[in-house]
PDB file of C-alpha atoms in Angstrom:
ATOM      1  CA  MET A  60       9.569 -15.485  26.293  1.00  0.00           C
ATOM      2  CA  SER A  61       6.664 -17.743  25.276  1.00  0.00           C
ATOM      3  CA  TYR A  62       5.300 -17.758  21.735  1.00  0.00           C
ATOM      4  CA  ASN A  63       2.068 -16.013  22.801  1.00  0.00           C
ATOM      5  CA  ALA A  64       3.994 -13.369  24.739  1.00  0.00           C
ATOM      6  CA  LYS A  65       6.230 -12.778  21.717  1.00  0.00           C
ATOM      7  CA  ILE A  66       3.174 -12.324  19.466  1.00  0.00           C
ATOM      8  CA  ARG A  67       1.673  -9.812  21.919  1.00  0.00           C
ATOM      9  CA  ALA A  68       4.937  -7.887  22.098  1.00  0.00           C
ATOM     10  CA  ASP A  69       5.129  -7.798  18.310  1.00  0.00           C
ATOM     11  CA  ALA A  70       1.518  -6.594  18.089  1.00  0.00           C
ATOM     12  CA  MET A  71       2.057  -3.800  20.616  1.00  0.00           C
ATOM     13  CA  SER A  72       5.184  -2.623  18.811  1.00  0.00           C
ATOM     14  CA  LEU A  73       3.307  -2.001  15.555  1.00  0.00           C
ATOM     15  CA  ASN A  74       2.622   1.529  14.329  1.00  0.00           C
ATOM     16  CA  PRO A  75       0.511   2.865  11.441  1.00  0.00           C
ATOM     17  CA  ILE A  76       3.615   2.813   9.188  1.00  0.00           C
ATOM     18  CA  ASP A  77       3.394  -1.000   9.421  1.00  0.00           C
ATOM     19  CA  ASP A  78       1.090  -2.615   6.872  1.00  0.00           C
ATOM     20  CA  ALA A  79      -0.726  -4.749   9.441  1.00  0.00           C
ATOM     21  CA  LEU A  80      -1.788  -1.846  11.667  1.00  0.00           C
ATOM     22  CA  PHE A  81      -2.356   0.592   8.798  1.00  0.00           C
ATOM     23  CA  VAL A  82      -4.856  -1.775   7.189  1.00  0.00           C
ATOM     24  CA  LYS A  83      -6.784  -2.191  10.461  1.00  0.00           C
ATOM     25  CA  MET A  84      -6.883   1.558  10.997  1.00  0.00           C
ATOM     26  CA  ALA A  85      -7.992   2.106   7.404  1.00  0.00           C
ATOM     27  CA  GLU A  86     -11.125   0.053   8.033  1.00  0.00           C
ATOM     28  CA  SER A  87     -12.500   3.239   9.601  1.00  0.00           C
ATOM     29  CA  LEU A  88     -13.925   5.722   7.108  1.00  0.00           C
ATOM     30  CA  LYS A  89     -13.366   8.519   9.659  1.00  0.00           C
ATOM     31  CA  VAL A  90      -9.668   7.674   9.831  1.00  0.00           C
ATOM     32  CA  CYS A  91      -9.362   7.650   6.040  1.00  0.00           C
ATOM     33  CA  GLN A  92     -11.120  10.990   5.706  1.00  0.00           C
ATOM     34  CA  GLU A  93      -9.074  12.642   8.459  1.00  0.00           C
ATOM     35  CA  MET A  94      -5.865  11.303   6.931  1.00  0.00           C
ATOM     36  CA  LEU A  95      -6.644  12.377   3.369  1.00  0.00           C
ATOM     37  CA  ARG A  96      -7.746  15.835   4.447  1.00  0.00           C
ATOM     38  CA  VAL A  97      -4.218  16.312   5.779  1.00  0.00           C
ATOM     39  CA  PHE A  98      -2.356  14.637   2.914  1.00  0.00           C
ATOM     40  CA  LEU A  99      -4.331  16.412   0.183  1.00  0.00           C
ATOM     41  CA  ARG A 100      -4.603  19.673   2.147  1.00  0.00           C
ATOM     42  CA  ASP A 101      -8.356  19.847   1.729  1.00  0.00           C
ATOM     43  CA  LYS A 102     -10.385  20.319   4.928  1.00  0.00           C
ATOM     44  CA  GLN A 103     -13.655  19.832   3.050  1.00  0.00           C
ATOM     45  CA  LEU A 104     -12.680  16.534   1.432  1.00  0.00           C
ATOM     46  CA  ILE A 105     -15.281  13.764   1.719  1.00  0.00           C
ATOM     47  CA  VAL A 106     -14.486  10.053   1.477  1.00  0.00           C
ATOM     48  CA  LEU A 107     -17.447   8.051   0.183  1.00  0.00           C
ATOM     49  CA  GLU A 108     -15.840   4.609   0.186  1.00  0.00           C
ATOM     50  CA  ASN A 109     -12.728   3.067   1.765  1.00  0.00           C
ATOM     51  CA  VAL A 110     -11.373  -0.359   0.825  1.00  0.00           C
ATOM     52  CA  PRO A 111      -8.296  -1.592   2.736  1.00  0.00           C
ATOM     53  CA  GLN A 112      -6.178  -4.205   0.955  1.00  0.00           C
ATOM     54  CA  SER A 113      -7.959  -3.651  -2.331  1.00  0.00           C
ATOM     55  CA  ILE A 114      -7.022  -6.374  -4.822  1.00  0.00           C
ATOM     56  CA  VAL A 115      -6.350  -5.083  -8.332  1.00  0.00           C
ATOM     57  CA  LYS A 116      -6.160  -7.931 -10.809  1.00  0.00           C
ATOM     58  CA  ASN A 117      -4.032  -8.202 -13.914  1.00  0.00           C
ATOM     59  CA  LEU A 118      -5.038 -11.184 -16.030  1.00  0.00           C
ATOM     60  CA  GLN A 119      -1.902 -10.818 -18.167  1.00  0.00           C
ATOM     61  CA  GLY A 120       0.689 -10.545 -15.421  1.00  0.00           C
ATOM     62  CA  ARG A 121       1.356  -9.350 -11.904  1.00  0.00           C
ATOM     63  CA  SER A 122      -1.650  -8.266  -9.852  1.00  0.00           C
ATOM     64  CA  CYS A 123      -1.284  -6.053  -6.773  1.00  0.00           C
ATOM     65  CA  ILE A 124      -2.875  -5.397  -3.408  1.00  0.00           C
ATOM     66  CA  LEU A 125      -3.303  -1.724  -2.557  1.00  0.00           C
ATOM     67  CA  ASP A 126      -2.982  -0.923   1.144  1.00  0.00           C
ATOM     68  CA  LEU A 127      -5.975   1.387   0.774  1.00  0.00           C
ATOM     69  CA  LYS A 128      -8.259   2.590  -1.996  1.00  0.00           C
ATOM     70  CA  CYS A 129     -10.708   5.441  -1.418  1.00  0.00           C
ATOM     71  CA  ARG A 130     -13.383   7.017  -3.572  1.00  0.00           C
ATOM     72  CA  LEU A 131     -13.923  10.731  -2.981  1.00  0.00           C
ATOM     73  CA  SER A 132     -17.092  12.772  -3.436  1.00  0.00           C
ATOM     74  CA  SER A 133     -15.311  14.525  -6.318  1.00  0.00           C
ATOM     75  CA  GLY A 134     -15.191  11.210  -8.178  1.00  0.00           C
ATOM     76  CA  LYS A 135     -11.429  10.900  -7.788  1.00  0.00           C
ATOM     77  CA  ILE A 136      -9.861   7.628  -6.658  1.00  0.00           C
ATOM     78  CA  VAL A 137      -7.022   7.706  -4.138  1.00  0.00           C
ATOM     79  CA  HIS A 138      -4.774   4.770  -3.412  1.00  0.00           C
ATOM     80  CA  ILE A 139      -2.288   4.699  -0.574  1.00  0.00           C
ATOM     81  CA  GLU A 140       0.720   2.536   0.087  1.00  0.00           C
ATOM     82  CA  VAL A 141       2.816   2.534   3.259  1.00  0.00           C
ATOM     83  CA  GLN A 142       6.422   1.389   3.069  1.00  0.00           C
ATOM     84  CA  LYS A 143       9.073   1.006   5.772  1.00  0.00           C
ATOM     85  CA  ALA A 144      11.952  -0.507   3.788  1.00  0.00           C
ATOM     86  CA  ASP A 145      13.844   1.362   1.081  1.00  0.00           C
ATOM     87  CA  ASP A 146      14.445  -1.800  -0.929  1.00  0.00           C
ATOM     88  CA  ASP A 147      12.936  -1.231  -4.356  1.00  0.00           C
ATOM     89  CA  ASP A 148      12.270   1.287  -7.121  1.00  0.00           C
ATOM     90  CA  HIS A 149       9.342   2.992  -5.448  1.00  0.00           C
ATOM     91  CA  GLN A 150       8.535   5.371  -8.291  1.00  0.00           C
ATOM     92  CA  ARG A 151       8.062   2.412 -10.608  1.00  0.00           C
ATOM     93  CA  ARG A 152       5.954   0.735  -7.927  1.00  0.00           C
ATOM     94  CA  VAL A 153       3.673   3.789  -7.816  1.00  0.00           C
ATOM     95  CA  ARG A 154       3.546   3.959 -11.596  1.00  0.00           C
ATOM     96  CA  TYR A 155       2.615   0.296 -11.924  1.00  0.00           C
ATOM     97  CA  ASN A 156      -0.049   0.335  -9.218  1.00  0.00           C
ATOM     98  CA  SER A 157      -1.584   3.530 -10.601  1.00  0.00           C
ATOM     99  CA  SER A 158      -1.751   2.213 -14.150  1.00  0.00           C
ATOM    100  CA  LEU A 159      -3.224  -1.102 -13.025  1.00  0.00           C
ATOM    101  CA  LEU A 160      -5.821   0.665 -10.878  1.00  0.00           C
ATOM    102  CA  THR A 161      -6.727   2.968 -13.798  1.00  0.00           C
ATOM    103  CA  ALA A 162      -7.240  -0.025 -16.085  1.00  0.00           C
ATOM    104  CA  ASN A 163      -9.497  -1.679 -13.505  1.00  0.00           C
ATOM    105  CA  ILE A 164     -11.739   1.320 -12.821  1.00  0.00           C
ATOM    106  CA  ALA A 165     -12.176   2.315 -16.477  1.00  0.00           C
ATOM    107  CA  ASP A 166     -15.532   1.186 -17.836  1.00  0.00           C
ATOM    108  CA  PRO A 167     -15.340  -0.784 -21.101  1.00  0.00           C
ATOM    109  CA  GLY A 168     -16.006   1.537 -24.014  1.00  0.00           C
ATOM    110  CA  ALA A 169     -15.698   4.692 -21.890  1.00  0.00           C
ATOM    111  CA  LYS A 170     -14.222   7.797 -23.448  1.00  0.00           C
ATOM    112  CA  PHE A 171     -10.758   8.521 -22.107  1.00  0.00           C
ATOM    113  CA  ARG A 172     -11.978  11.862 -20.785  1.00  0.00           C
ATOM    114  CA  ASP A 173     -14.428   9.986 -18.546  1.00  0.00           C
ATOM    115  CA  ILE A 174     -11.824   7.797 -16.815  1.00  0.00           C
ATOM    116  CA  PRO A 175     -11.712   8.851 -13.128  1.00  0.00           C
ATOM    117  CA  ASP A 176      -8.702  10.797 -11.887  1.00  0.00           C
ATOM    118  CA  VAL A 177      -6.289   8.762  -9.755  1.00  0.00           C
ATOM    119  CA  ILE A 178      -4.191  10.127  -6.907  1.00  0.00           C
ATOM    120  CA  SER A 179      -1.284   7.975  -5.699  1.00  0.00           C
ATOM    121  CA  VAL A 180      -0.089   8.621  -2.131  1.00  0.00           C
ATOM    122  CA  PHE A 181       3.136   6.878  -1.137  1.00  0.00           C
ATOM    123  CA  ILE A 182       3.926   7.027   2.591  1.00  0.00           C
ATOM    124  CA  SER A 183       7.405   6.002   3.685  1.00  0.00           C
ATOM    125  CA  LYS A 184       9.587   6.023   6.760  1.00  0.00           C
ATOM    126  CA  PHE A 185      12.454   7.360   4.610  1.00  0.00           C
ATOM    127  CA  ASP A 186      12.912  10.355   2.307  1.00  0.00           C
ATOM    128  CA  VAL A 187      12.429   8.812  -1.162  1.00  0.00           C
ATOM    129  CA  PHE A 188      14.050  11.681  -3.070  1.00  0.00           C
ATOM    130  CA  LYS A 189      16.552  12.675  -0.372  1.00  0.00           C
ATOM    131  CA  ARG A 190      15.891  16.367  -0.927  1.00  0.00           C
ATOM    132  CA  GLY A 191      14.966  17.224   2.657  1.00  0.00           C
ATOM    133  CA  LYS A 192      11.198  17.650   2.181  1.00  0.00           C
ATOM    134  CA  ALA A 193       8.398  16.005   4.157  1.00  0.00           C
ATOM    135  CA  VAL A 194       6.149  15.885   1.089  1.00  0.00           C
ATOM    136  CA  TYR A 195       6.782  15.859  -2.652  1.00  0.00           C
ATOM    137  CA  HIS A 196       4.191  16.503  -5.362  1.00  0.00           C
ATOM    138  CA  VAL A 197       5.410  15.002  -8.620  1.00  0.00           C
ATOM    139  CA  GLU A 198       3.848  16.545 -11.720  1.00  0.00           C
ATOM    140  CA  ARG A 199       4.199  16.165 -15.487  1.00  0.00           C
ATOM    141  CA  ILE A 200       5.755  19.046 -17.378  1.00  0.00           C
ATOM    142  CA  ILE A 201       6.561  19.798 -20.996  1.00  0.00           C
ATOM    143  CA  LYS A 202      10.350  19.795 -21.011  1.00  0.00           C
ATOM    144  CA  GLU A 203      10.635  22.330 -23.815  1.00  0.00           C
ATOM    145  CA  THR A 204       8.364  24.949 -22.247  1.00  0.00           C
ATOM    146  CA  GLY A 205       8.220  24.125 -18.539  1.00  0.00           C
ATOM    147  CA  ASP A 206       4.411  24.087 -18.702  1.00  0.00           C
ATOM    148  CA  LYS A 207       2.564  21.701 -16.380  1.00  0.00           C
ATOM    149  CA  VAL A 208       0.206  19.273 -18.096  1.00  0.00           C
ATOM    150  CA  TYR A 209      -2.372  17.100 -16.375  1.00  0.00           C
ATOM    151  CA  ASN A 210      -3.522  13.685 -17.564  1.00  0.00           C
ATOM    152  CA  GLY A 211      -5.693  12.752 -14.598  1.00  0.00           C
ATOM    153  CA  THR A 212      -2.979  11.305 -12.372  1.00  0.00           C
ATOM    154  CA  GLN A 213      -1.190  12.759  -9.363  1.00  0.00           C
ATOM    155  CA  GLU A 214       1.704  11.387  -7.320  1.00  0.00           C
ATOM    156  CA  ILE A 215       2.322  12.484  -3.742  1.00  0.00           C
ATOM    157  CA  TYR A 216       5.246  11.139  -1.727  1.00  0.00           C
ATOM    158  CA  ILE A 217       5.136  11.648   2.039  1.00  0.00           C
ATOM    159  CA  ASN A 218       7.821  10.612   4.506  1.00  0.00           C
ATOM    160  CA  ALA A 219       8.422  10.470   8.243  1.00  0.00           C
ATOM    161  CA  GLU A 220      12.144  11.196   8.046  1.00  0.00           C
ATOM    162  CA  ILE A 221      11.845  14.960   7.564  1.00  0.00           C
ATOM    163  CA  ASN A 222      10.118  17.042  10.240  1.00  0.00           C
ATOM    164  CA  ASP A 223       9.228  20.490   8.919  1.00  0.00           C
ATOM    165  CA  ASN A 224       6.653  21.130  11.687  1.00  0.00           C
ATOM    166  CA  SER A 225       3.793  20.957   9.202  1.00  0.00           C
ATOM    167  CA  ASP A 226       0.541  19.088   9.848  1.00  0.00           C
ATOM    168  CA  ILE A 227       1.817  16.301   7.598  1.00  0.00           C
ATOM    169  CA  ALA A 228       5.010  15.982   9.679  1.00  0.00           C
ATOM    170  CA  ARG A 229       2.945  15.897  12.883  1.00  0.00           C
ATOM    171  CA  LEU A 230       0.762  13.158  11.441  1.00  0.00           C
ATOM    172  CA  MET A 231       3.854  11.198  10.419  1.00  0.00           C
ATOM    173  CA  LYS A 232       4.984  11.237  14.052  1.00  0.00           C
ATOM    174  CA  VAL A 233       1.734   9.438  14.897  1.00  0.00           C
ATOM    175  CA  PHE A 234       2.603   6.958  12.151  1.00  0.00           C
ATOM    176  CA  VAL A 235       6.071   6.057  13.426  1.00  0.00           C
ATOM    177  CA  GLU A 236       6.408   6.850  17.142  1.00  0.00           C
ATOM    178  CA  ASP A 237       5.132   4.272  19.622  1.00  0.00           C
ATOM    179  CA  ALA A 238       3.665   6.522  22.278  1.00  0.00           C
ATOM    180  CA  TYR A 239       2.910   9.594  20.205  1.00  0.00           C
ATOM    181  CA  TYR A 240      -0.702  10.686  19.769  1.00  0.00           C
ATOM    182  CA  ASP A 241      -1.959  14.074  18.624  1.00  0.00           C
ATOM    183  CA  ASP A 242      -5.292  15.743  19.435  1.00  0.00           C
ATOM    184  CA  LYS A 243      -5.140  17.432  16.041  1.00  0.00           C
ATOM    185  CA  PHE A 244      -5.903  13.996  14.558  1.00  0.00           C
ATOM    186  CA  PRO A 245      -8.478  12.564  16.966  1.00  0.00           C
ATOM    187  CA  ALA A 246      -9.833   9.710  14.837  1.00  0.00           C
ATOM    188  CA  ILE A 247      -6.373   8.455  13.870  1.00  0.00           C
ATOM    189  CA  SER A 248      -4.944   8.792  17.374  1.00  0.00           C
ATOM    190  CA  GLU A 249      -7.906   7.054  18.997  1.00  0.00           C
ATOM    191  CA  ARG A 250      -7.834   4.103  16.629  1.00  0.00           C
ATOM    192  CA  LYS A 251      -4.074   3.733  17.048  1.00  0.00           C
ATOM    193  CA  ARG A 252      -4.548   3.781  20.833  1.00  0.00           C
ATOM    194  CA  ILE A 253      -7.197   1.034  20.631  1.00  0.00           C
ATOM    195  CA  PHE A 254      -4.949  -1.378  18.721  1.00  0.00           C
ATOM    196  CA  LYS A 255      -1.842  -0.664  20.794  1.00  0.00           C
ATOM    197  CA  THR A 256      -3.179  -0.370  24.348  1.00  0.00           C
ATOM    198  CA  THR A 257      -6.542  -2.124  24.799  1.00  0.00           C
ATOM    199  CA  GLU A 258      -6.941  -5.841  25.394  1.00  0.00           C
ATOM    200  CA  GLU A 259      -9.449  -6.247  22.585  1.00  0.00           C
ATOM    201  CA  GLY A 260      -7.348  -4.261  20.119  1.00  0.00           C
ATOM    202  CA  VAL A 261      -4.084  -6.033  20.915  1.00  0.00           C
ATOM    203  CA  ASN A 262      -5.794  -9.430  20.639  1.00  0.00           C
ATOM    204  CA  GLU A 263      -7.119  -8.453  17.211  1.00  0.00           C
ATOM    205  CA  MET A 264      -3.645  -7.438  16.070  1.00  0.00           C
ATOM    206  CA  CYS A 265      -2.243 -10.757  17.368  1.00  0.00           C
ATOM    207  CA  GLU A 266      -4.726 -12.554  15.120  1.00  0.00           C
ATOM    208  CA  VAL A 267      -3.672 -10.411  12.161  1.00  0.00           C
ATOM    209  CA  ILE A 268       0.011 -11.173  12.750  1.00  0.00           C
ATOM    210  CA  GLU A 269      -0.586 -14.918  13.026  1.00  0.00           C
ATOM    211  CA  ARG A 270      -2.755 -14.927   9.894  1.00  0.00           C
ATOM    212  CA  ASN A 271      -0.161 -12.944   7.918  1.00  0.00           C
ATOM    213  CA  ARG A 272       2.615 -15.290   8.994  1.00  0.00           C
ATOM    214  CA  ALA A 273       0.575 -18.347   8.026  1.00  0.00           C
ATOM    215  CA  GLU A 274      -0.101 -16.843   4.585  1.00  0.00           C
ATOM    216  CA  ALA A 275       3.607 -16.044   4.165  1.00  0.00           C
ATOM    217  CA  ARG A 276       4.553 -19.625   5.019  1.00  0.00           C
ATOM    218  CA  ALA A 277       2.000 -20.950   2.522  1.00  0.00           C
ATOM    219  CA  GLU A 278       3.281 -18.574  -0.155  1.00  0.00           C
ATOM    220  CA  GLY A 279       6.832 -19.724   0.547  1.00  0.00           C
ATOM    221  CA  ARG A 280       5.802 -23.347   0.066  1.00  0.00           C
ATOM    222  CA  VAL A 281       4.172 -22.513  -3.276  1.00  0.00           C
ATOM    223  CA  GLU A 282       7.288 -20.650  -4.435  1.00  0.00           C
ATOM    224  CA  GLY A 283       9.442 -23.574  -3.318  1.00  0.00           C
ATOM    225  CA  GLN A 284       7.279 -26.023  -5.242  1.00  0.00           C
ATOM    226  CA  LEU A 285       7.448 -23.864  -8.369  1.00  0.00           C
ATOM    227  CA  SER A 286      11.223 -23.634  -8.079  1.00  0.00           C
ATOM    228  CA  LEU A 287      11.564 -27.418  -7.751  1.00  0.00           C
ATOM    229  CA  LEU A 288       9.229 -28.141 -10.665  1.00  0.00           C
ATOM    230  CA  THR A 289      11.068 -25.635 -12.849  1.00  0.00           C
ATOM    231  CA  LYS A 290      14.373 -27.316 -12.057  1.00  0.00           C
ATOM    232  CA  LEU A 291      12.937 -30.731 -12.930  1.00  0.00           C
ATOM    233  CA  VAL A 292      11.657 -29.428 -16.268  1.00  0.00           C
ATOM    234  CA  LYS A 293      15.061 -27.958 -17.102  1.00  0.00           C
ATOM    235  CA  LEU A 294      16.693 -31.299 -16.230  1.00  0.00           C
ATOM    236  CA  ASN A 295      14.188 -33.070 -18.507  1.00  0.00           C
ATOM    237  CA  LYS A 296      12.872 -35.038 -15.531  1.00  0.00           C
ATOM    238  CA  LEU A 297       9.358 -33.692 -16.120  1.00  0.00           C
ATOM    239  CA  THR A 298       7.533 -32.426 -19.182  1.00  0.00           C
ATOM    240  CA  LEU A 299       6.077 -28.935 -19.117  1.00  0.00           C
ATOM    241  CA  LYS A 300       2.582 -30.438 -18.979  1.00  0.00           C
ATOM    242  CA  GLU A 301       3.465 -32.694 -16.024  1.00  0.00           C
ATOM    243  CA  ALA A 302       4.962 -29.794 -14.110  1.00  0.00           C
ATOM    244  CA  ALA A 303       1.965 -27.561 -14.845  1.00  0.00           C
ATOM    245  CA  ASP A 304      -0.437 -30.299 -13.728  1.00  0.00           C
ATOM    246  CA  ALA A 305       1.526 -30.738 -10.481  1.00  0.00           C
ATOM    247  CA  ALA A 306       1.320 -26.980  -9.850  1.00  0.00           C
ATOM    248  CA  ASP A 307      -2.404 -26.989 -10.711  1.00  0.00           C
ATOM    249  CA  MET A 308      -2.078 -24.383 -13.460  1.00  0.00           C
ATOM    250  CA  THR A 309      -2.113 -24.139 -17.236  1.00  0.00           C
ATOM    251  CA  GLU A 310       1.030 -24.748 -19.226  1.00  0.00           C
ATOM    252  CA  ALA A 311       1.015 -21.115 -20.366  1.00  0.00           C
ATOM    253  CA  ASN A 312       0.826 -19.787 -16.811  1.00  0.00           C
ATOM    254  CA  PHE A 313       3.490 -22.201 -15.582  1.00  0.00           C
ATOM    255  CA  ARG A 314       5.804 -21.160 -18.429  1.00  0.00           C
ATOM    256  CA  LYS A 315       5.261 -17.483 -17.591  1.00  0.00           C
ATOM    257  CA  LEU A 316       5.824 -17.876 -13.826  1.00  0.00           C
ATOM    258  CA  ALA A 317       8.810 -20.180 -14.266  1.00  0.00           C
ATOM    259  CA  LEU A 318      10.307 -17.911 -16.956  1.00  0.00           C
ATOM    260  CA  LEU A 319      10.650 -20.833 -19.385  1.00  0.00           C
TER     261      LEU A 319
END
C-alpha cells in the first residue's frame, strides 16, 4: 500500500472518539450544541461560542490543550476531552484541566462568587469507574452529613463501553462505530458522514493526520535535544547557561524542564 493510500485509509478509519476527527466535528456550533444537549440532558441548552483545541496557558508549569471549550448562554463554561486509551489517572487529568481553565477565565480582582461555573465532560471508550454505567456525575459531598455542596464545578464522565439504551449510549455508538449514524443526532451524524465518506472531507482529514504527525515528529526532536543537553550538563560537559542557550530558553525554564 502506498503512503498516500495508507493516509487515506487511516483518515477513513477515524471516528469522533479520535481527537483528530472530534476536533474537526467540533468546529461546528450546531454539532457542539446537539452534543451538549444530550450530555447535559438539557434540550433548551444554547451554545454561544465553541473553541476546538483551546489552549489554556500556565506560566508556572504545564499548559494544556482542551479538545473543546464552549460558552453557554447561562454563562457556564464547558470543556470536553475525548480519550481512547486508559493509560493515565483521568480524574487527576480532569481536575488539572478544570482548575487551569478556571484560573484562565477568572477576571483579575473578581469576587470568587463571580467566577463562571465550569463543567468538565470526559468522554472515553472505556468505563473509567468500572461500575457498569454509561454516565457518571461526580459531585462533592460533606462526608459527615452526606449533604451535597456545590462550588461551581461539575464533572461528568461518559463512556462508550456500557450500552444502557439511553440517548447518551446511542450517541456513543456514533462516536465509536465506523458505519453507525443516528437520525436522532442529525448534525453530528451528517458531519461524521462528511469526513468519513466524501472526497472533500477525507482529503481534509488526510491533511490533519499529516500535520499532526509532523508536529509529533518535531516535538520528539525537541524532547530528544532536551534529553541530550540534560545529560551533557550532568556530565559537566556543558554549563547550565550553555545548555539553556542551545535550547533557546532561560536557565530557569531549562532547569525546570530538565528536572535539575
